[in-house]
PDB file of C-alpha atoms in Angstrom:
ATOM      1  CA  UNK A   1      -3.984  26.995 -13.723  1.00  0.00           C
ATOM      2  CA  UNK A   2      -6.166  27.618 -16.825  1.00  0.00           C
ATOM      3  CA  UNK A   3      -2.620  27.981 -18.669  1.00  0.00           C
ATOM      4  CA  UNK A   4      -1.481  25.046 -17.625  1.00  0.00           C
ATOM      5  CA  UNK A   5      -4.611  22.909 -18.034  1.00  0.00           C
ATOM      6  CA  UNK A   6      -4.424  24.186 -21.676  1.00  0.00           C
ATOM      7  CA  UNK A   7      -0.965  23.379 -22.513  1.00  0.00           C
ATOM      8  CA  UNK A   8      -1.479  19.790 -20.770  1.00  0.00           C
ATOM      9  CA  UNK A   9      -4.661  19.758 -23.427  1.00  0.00           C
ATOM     10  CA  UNK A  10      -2.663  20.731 -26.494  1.00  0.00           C
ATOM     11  CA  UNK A  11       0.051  17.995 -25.302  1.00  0.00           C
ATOM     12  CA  UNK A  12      -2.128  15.525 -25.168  1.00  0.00           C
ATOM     13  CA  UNK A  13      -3.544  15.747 -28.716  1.00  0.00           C
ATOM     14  CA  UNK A  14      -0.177  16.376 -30.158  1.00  0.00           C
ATOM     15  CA  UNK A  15       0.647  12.555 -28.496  1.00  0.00           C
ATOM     16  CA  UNK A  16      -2.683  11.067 -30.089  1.00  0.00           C
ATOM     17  CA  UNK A  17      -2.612  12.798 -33.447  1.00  0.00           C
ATOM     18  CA  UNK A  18       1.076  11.995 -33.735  1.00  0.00           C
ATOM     19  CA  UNK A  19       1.175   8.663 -32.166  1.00  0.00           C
ATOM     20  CA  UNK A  20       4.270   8.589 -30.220  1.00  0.00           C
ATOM     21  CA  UNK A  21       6.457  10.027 -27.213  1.00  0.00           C
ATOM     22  CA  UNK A  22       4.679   7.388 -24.876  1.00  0.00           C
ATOM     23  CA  UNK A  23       7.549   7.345 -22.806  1.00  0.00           C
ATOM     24  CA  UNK A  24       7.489  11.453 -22.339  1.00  0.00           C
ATOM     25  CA  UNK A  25       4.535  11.091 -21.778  1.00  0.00           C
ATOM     26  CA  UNK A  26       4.629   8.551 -18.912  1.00  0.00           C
ATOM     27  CA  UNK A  27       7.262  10.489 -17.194  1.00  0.00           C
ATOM     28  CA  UNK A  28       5.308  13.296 -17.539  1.00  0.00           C
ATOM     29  CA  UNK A  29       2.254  11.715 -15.383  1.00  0.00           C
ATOM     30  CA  UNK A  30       4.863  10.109 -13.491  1.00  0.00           C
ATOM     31  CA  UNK A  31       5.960  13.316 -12.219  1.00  0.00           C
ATOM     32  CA  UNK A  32       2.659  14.824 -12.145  1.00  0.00           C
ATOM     33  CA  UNK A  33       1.831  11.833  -9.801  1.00  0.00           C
ATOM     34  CA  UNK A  34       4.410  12.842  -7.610  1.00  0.00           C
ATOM     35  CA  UNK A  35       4.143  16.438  -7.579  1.00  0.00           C
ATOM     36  CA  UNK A  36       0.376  15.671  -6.462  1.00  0.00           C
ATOM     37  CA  UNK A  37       1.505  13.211  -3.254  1.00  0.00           C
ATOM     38  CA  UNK A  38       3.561  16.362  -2.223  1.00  0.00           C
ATOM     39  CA  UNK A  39       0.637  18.693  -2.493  1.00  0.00           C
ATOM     40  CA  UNK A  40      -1.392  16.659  -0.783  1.00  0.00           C
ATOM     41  CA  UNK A  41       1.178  16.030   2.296  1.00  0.00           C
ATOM     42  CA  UNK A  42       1.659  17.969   5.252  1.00  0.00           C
ATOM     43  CA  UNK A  43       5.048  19.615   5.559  1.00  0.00           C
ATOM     44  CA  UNK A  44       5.939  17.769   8.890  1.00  0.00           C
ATOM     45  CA  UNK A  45       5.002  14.140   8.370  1.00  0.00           C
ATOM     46  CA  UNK A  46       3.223  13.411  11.333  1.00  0.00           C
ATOM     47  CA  UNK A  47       4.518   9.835  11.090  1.00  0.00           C
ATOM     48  CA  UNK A  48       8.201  10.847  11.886  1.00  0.00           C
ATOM     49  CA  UNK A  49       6.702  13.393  14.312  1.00  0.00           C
ATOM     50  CA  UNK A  50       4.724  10.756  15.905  1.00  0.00           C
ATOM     51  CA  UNK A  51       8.194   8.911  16.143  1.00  0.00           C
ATOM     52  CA  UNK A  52       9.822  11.777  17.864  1.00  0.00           C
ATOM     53  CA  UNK A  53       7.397  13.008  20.369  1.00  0.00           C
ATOM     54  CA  UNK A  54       4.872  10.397  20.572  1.00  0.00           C
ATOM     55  CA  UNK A  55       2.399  12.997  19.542  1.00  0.00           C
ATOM     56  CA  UNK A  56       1.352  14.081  16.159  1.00  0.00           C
ATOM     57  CA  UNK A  57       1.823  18.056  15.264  1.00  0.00           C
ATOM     58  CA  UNK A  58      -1.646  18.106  13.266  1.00  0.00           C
ATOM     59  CA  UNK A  59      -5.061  19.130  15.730  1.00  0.00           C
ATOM     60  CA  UNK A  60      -7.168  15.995  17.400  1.00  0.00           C
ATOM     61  CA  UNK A  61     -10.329  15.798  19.327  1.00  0.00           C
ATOM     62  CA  UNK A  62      -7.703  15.749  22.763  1.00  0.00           C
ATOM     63  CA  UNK A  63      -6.007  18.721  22.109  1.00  0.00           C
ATOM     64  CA  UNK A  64      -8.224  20.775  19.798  1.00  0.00           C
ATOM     65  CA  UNK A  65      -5.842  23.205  19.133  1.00  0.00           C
ATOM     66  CA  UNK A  66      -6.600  24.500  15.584  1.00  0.00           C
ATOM     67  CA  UNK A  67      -3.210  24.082  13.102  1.00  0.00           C
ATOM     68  CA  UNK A  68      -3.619  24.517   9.859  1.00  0.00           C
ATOM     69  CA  UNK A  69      -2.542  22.658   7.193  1.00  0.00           C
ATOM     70  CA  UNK A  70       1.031  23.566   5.727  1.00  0.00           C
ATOM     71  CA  UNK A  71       1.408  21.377   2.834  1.00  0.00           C
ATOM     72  CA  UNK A  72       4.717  20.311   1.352  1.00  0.00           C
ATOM     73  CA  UNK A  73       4.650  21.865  -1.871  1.00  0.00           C
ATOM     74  CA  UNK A  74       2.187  24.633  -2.099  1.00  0.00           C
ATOM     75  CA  UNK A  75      -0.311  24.822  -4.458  1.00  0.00           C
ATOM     76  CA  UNK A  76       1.927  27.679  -6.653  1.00  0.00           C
ATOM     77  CA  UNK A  77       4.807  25.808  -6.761  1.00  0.00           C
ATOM     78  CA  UNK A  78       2.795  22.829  -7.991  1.00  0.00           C
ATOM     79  CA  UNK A  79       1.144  24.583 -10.796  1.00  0.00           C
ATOM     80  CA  UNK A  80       4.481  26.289 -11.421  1.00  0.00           C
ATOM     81  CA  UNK A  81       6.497  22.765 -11.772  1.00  0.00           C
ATOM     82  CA  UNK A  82       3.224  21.492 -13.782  1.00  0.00           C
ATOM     83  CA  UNK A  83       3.726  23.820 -16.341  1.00  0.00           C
ATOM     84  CA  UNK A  84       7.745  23.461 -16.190  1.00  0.00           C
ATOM     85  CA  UNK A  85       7.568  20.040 -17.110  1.00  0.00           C
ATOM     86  CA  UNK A  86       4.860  20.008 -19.802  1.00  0.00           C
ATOM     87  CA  UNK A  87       6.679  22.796 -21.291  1.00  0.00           C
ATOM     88  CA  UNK A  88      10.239  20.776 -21.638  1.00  0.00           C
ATOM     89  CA  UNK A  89       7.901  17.928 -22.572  1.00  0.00           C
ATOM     90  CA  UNK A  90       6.530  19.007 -25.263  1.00  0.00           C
ATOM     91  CA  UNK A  91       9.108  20.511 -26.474  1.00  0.00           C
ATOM     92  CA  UNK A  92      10.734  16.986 -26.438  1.00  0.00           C
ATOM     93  CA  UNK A  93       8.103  16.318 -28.595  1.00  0.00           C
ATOM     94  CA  UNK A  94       9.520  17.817 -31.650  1.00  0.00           C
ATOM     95  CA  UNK A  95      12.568  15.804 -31.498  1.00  0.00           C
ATOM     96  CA  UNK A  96      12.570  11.822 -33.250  1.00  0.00           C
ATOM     97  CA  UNK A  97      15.001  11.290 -30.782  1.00  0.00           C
ATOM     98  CA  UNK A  98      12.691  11.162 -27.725  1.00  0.00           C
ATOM     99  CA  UNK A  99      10.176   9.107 -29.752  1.00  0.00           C
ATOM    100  CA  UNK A 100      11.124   5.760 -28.720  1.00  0.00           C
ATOM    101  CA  UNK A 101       8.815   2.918 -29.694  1.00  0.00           C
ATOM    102  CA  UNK A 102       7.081   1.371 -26.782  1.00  0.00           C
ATOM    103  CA  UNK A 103       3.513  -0.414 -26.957  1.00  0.00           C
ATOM    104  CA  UNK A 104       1.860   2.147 -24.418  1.00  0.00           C
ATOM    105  CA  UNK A 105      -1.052   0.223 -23.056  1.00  0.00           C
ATOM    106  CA  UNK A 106       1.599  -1.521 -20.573  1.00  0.00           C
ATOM    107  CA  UNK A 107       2.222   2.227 -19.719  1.00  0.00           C
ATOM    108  CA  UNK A 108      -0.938   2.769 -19.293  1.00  0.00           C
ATOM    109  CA  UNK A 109      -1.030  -0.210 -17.591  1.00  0.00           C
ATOM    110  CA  UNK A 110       1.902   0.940 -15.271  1.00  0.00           C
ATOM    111  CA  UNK A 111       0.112   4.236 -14.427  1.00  0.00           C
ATOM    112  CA  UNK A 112      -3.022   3.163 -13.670  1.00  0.00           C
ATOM    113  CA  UNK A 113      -1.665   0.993 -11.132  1.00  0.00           C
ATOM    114  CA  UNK A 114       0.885   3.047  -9.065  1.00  0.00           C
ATOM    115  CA  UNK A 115      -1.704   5.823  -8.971  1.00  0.00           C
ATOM    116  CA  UNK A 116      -3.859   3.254  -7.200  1.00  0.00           C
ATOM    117  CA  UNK A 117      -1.597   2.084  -4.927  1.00  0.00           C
ATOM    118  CA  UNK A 118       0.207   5.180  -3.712  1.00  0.00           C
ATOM    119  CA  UNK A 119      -3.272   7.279  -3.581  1.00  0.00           C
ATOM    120  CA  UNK A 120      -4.642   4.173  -1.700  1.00  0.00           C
ATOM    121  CA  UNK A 121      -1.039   4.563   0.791  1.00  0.00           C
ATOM    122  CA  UNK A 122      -2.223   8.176   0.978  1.00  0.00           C
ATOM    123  CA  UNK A 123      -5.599   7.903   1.876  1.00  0.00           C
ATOM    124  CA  UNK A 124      -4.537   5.568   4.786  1.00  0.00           C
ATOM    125  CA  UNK A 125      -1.771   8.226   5.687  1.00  0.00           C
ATOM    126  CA  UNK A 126      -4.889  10.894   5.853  1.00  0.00           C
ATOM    127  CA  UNK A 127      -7.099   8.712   7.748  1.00  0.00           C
ATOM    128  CA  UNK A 128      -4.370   7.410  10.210  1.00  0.00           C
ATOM    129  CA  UNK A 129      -3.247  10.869  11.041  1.00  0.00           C
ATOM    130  CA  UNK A 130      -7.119  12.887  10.662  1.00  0.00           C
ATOM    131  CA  UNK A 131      -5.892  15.137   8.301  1.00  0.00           C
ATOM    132  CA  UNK A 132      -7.961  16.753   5.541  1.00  0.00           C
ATOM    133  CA  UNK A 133      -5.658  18.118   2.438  1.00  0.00           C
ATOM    134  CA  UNK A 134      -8.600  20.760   1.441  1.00  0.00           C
ATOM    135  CA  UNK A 135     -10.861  23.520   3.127  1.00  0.00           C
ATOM    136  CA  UNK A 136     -14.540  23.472   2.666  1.00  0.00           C
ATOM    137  CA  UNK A 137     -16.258  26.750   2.817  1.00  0.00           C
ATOM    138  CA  UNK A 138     -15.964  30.087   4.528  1.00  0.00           C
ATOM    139  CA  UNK A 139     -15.457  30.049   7.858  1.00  0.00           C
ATOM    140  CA  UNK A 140     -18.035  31.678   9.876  1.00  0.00           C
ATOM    141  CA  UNK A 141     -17.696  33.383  13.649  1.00  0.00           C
ATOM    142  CA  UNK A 142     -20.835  33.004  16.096  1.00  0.00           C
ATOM    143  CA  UNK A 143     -21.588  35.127  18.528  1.00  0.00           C
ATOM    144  CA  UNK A 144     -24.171  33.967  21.239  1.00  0.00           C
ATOM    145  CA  UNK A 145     -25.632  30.996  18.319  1.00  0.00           C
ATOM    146  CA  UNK A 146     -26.113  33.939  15.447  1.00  0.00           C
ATOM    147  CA  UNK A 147     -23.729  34.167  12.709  1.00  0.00           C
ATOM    148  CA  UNK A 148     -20.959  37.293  13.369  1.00  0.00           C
ATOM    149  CA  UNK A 149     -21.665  40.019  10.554  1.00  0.00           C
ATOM    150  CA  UNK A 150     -20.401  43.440  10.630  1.00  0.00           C
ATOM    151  CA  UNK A 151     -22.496  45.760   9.151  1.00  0.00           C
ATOM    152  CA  UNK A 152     -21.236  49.642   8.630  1.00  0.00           C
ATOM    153  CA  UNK A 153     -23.653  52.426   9.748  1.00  0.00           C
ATOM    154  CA  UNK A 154     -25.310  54.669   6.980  1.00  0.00           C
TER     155      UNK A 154
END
């Protein structure tokens, strides 16, 4: 993660002090953008299980059976293809013949809107189907309304 964070860093300012490879760099976030939809997606879409069944495979107040959440892509593979990718594209970056001229603010343009619309698609998805991408805290056992510990003898 910290690897990748600091090639995607060192990328970056190679693009701004050079001034070009917008498109590489759109494709990049491009497929950044989509590695981070299938991160953030469960691994059965309940949509196509709700289809099926009539049911959806992820927990509700009716059934409270506790499933966790399997995403698509797990979270190695994403950093994995994350640093694939920024890897081949900067190395693209030393070639003229990926430096195609472009006037990047419509890129920018571009970008800023599909992530809007297909994280505002996603957020519907999470909210239609009450699923939560993340875990917050530890979970903690109760036994009798005191918190579970298990303490060793001296």
């Amino acid at each position: 993660m910290d690897f990748t964070s600091v090639l995607i860093a060192s990328f970056l300012i190679r693009i701004i002090y050079k001034q070009g490879w917008y498109i590489i760099t759109y494709a990049l976030a491009i497929y950044h953008l989509n590695l981070l939809l299938a991160f953030l997606t469960p691994k059965t879409d309940p949509a196509f299980e709700e289809e099926d069944e009539g049911e959806s495979e992820l927990p509700t107040k009716q059934n409270e059976e506790f499933r966790p959440f399997i995403r698509r892509l797990p979270e190695f593979k994403f950093w994995y293809s994350a640093t694939k990718a920024t890897i081949v594209a900067f190395f693209c970056t030393f070639f003229n013949i990926f430096d195609i001229p472009v006037f990047w603010p419509i890129l920018v343009m571009y970008f800023i809107t599909l992530f809007c619309i297909t994280m505002k698609r996603q957020i519907k998805h999470m909210i239609r189907y009450r699923y939560i991408p993340f875990t917050f805290g530890k979970p903690r056992f109760e036994k009798n309304g005191y918190p579970f510990i298990i303490r060793k003898n001296k």
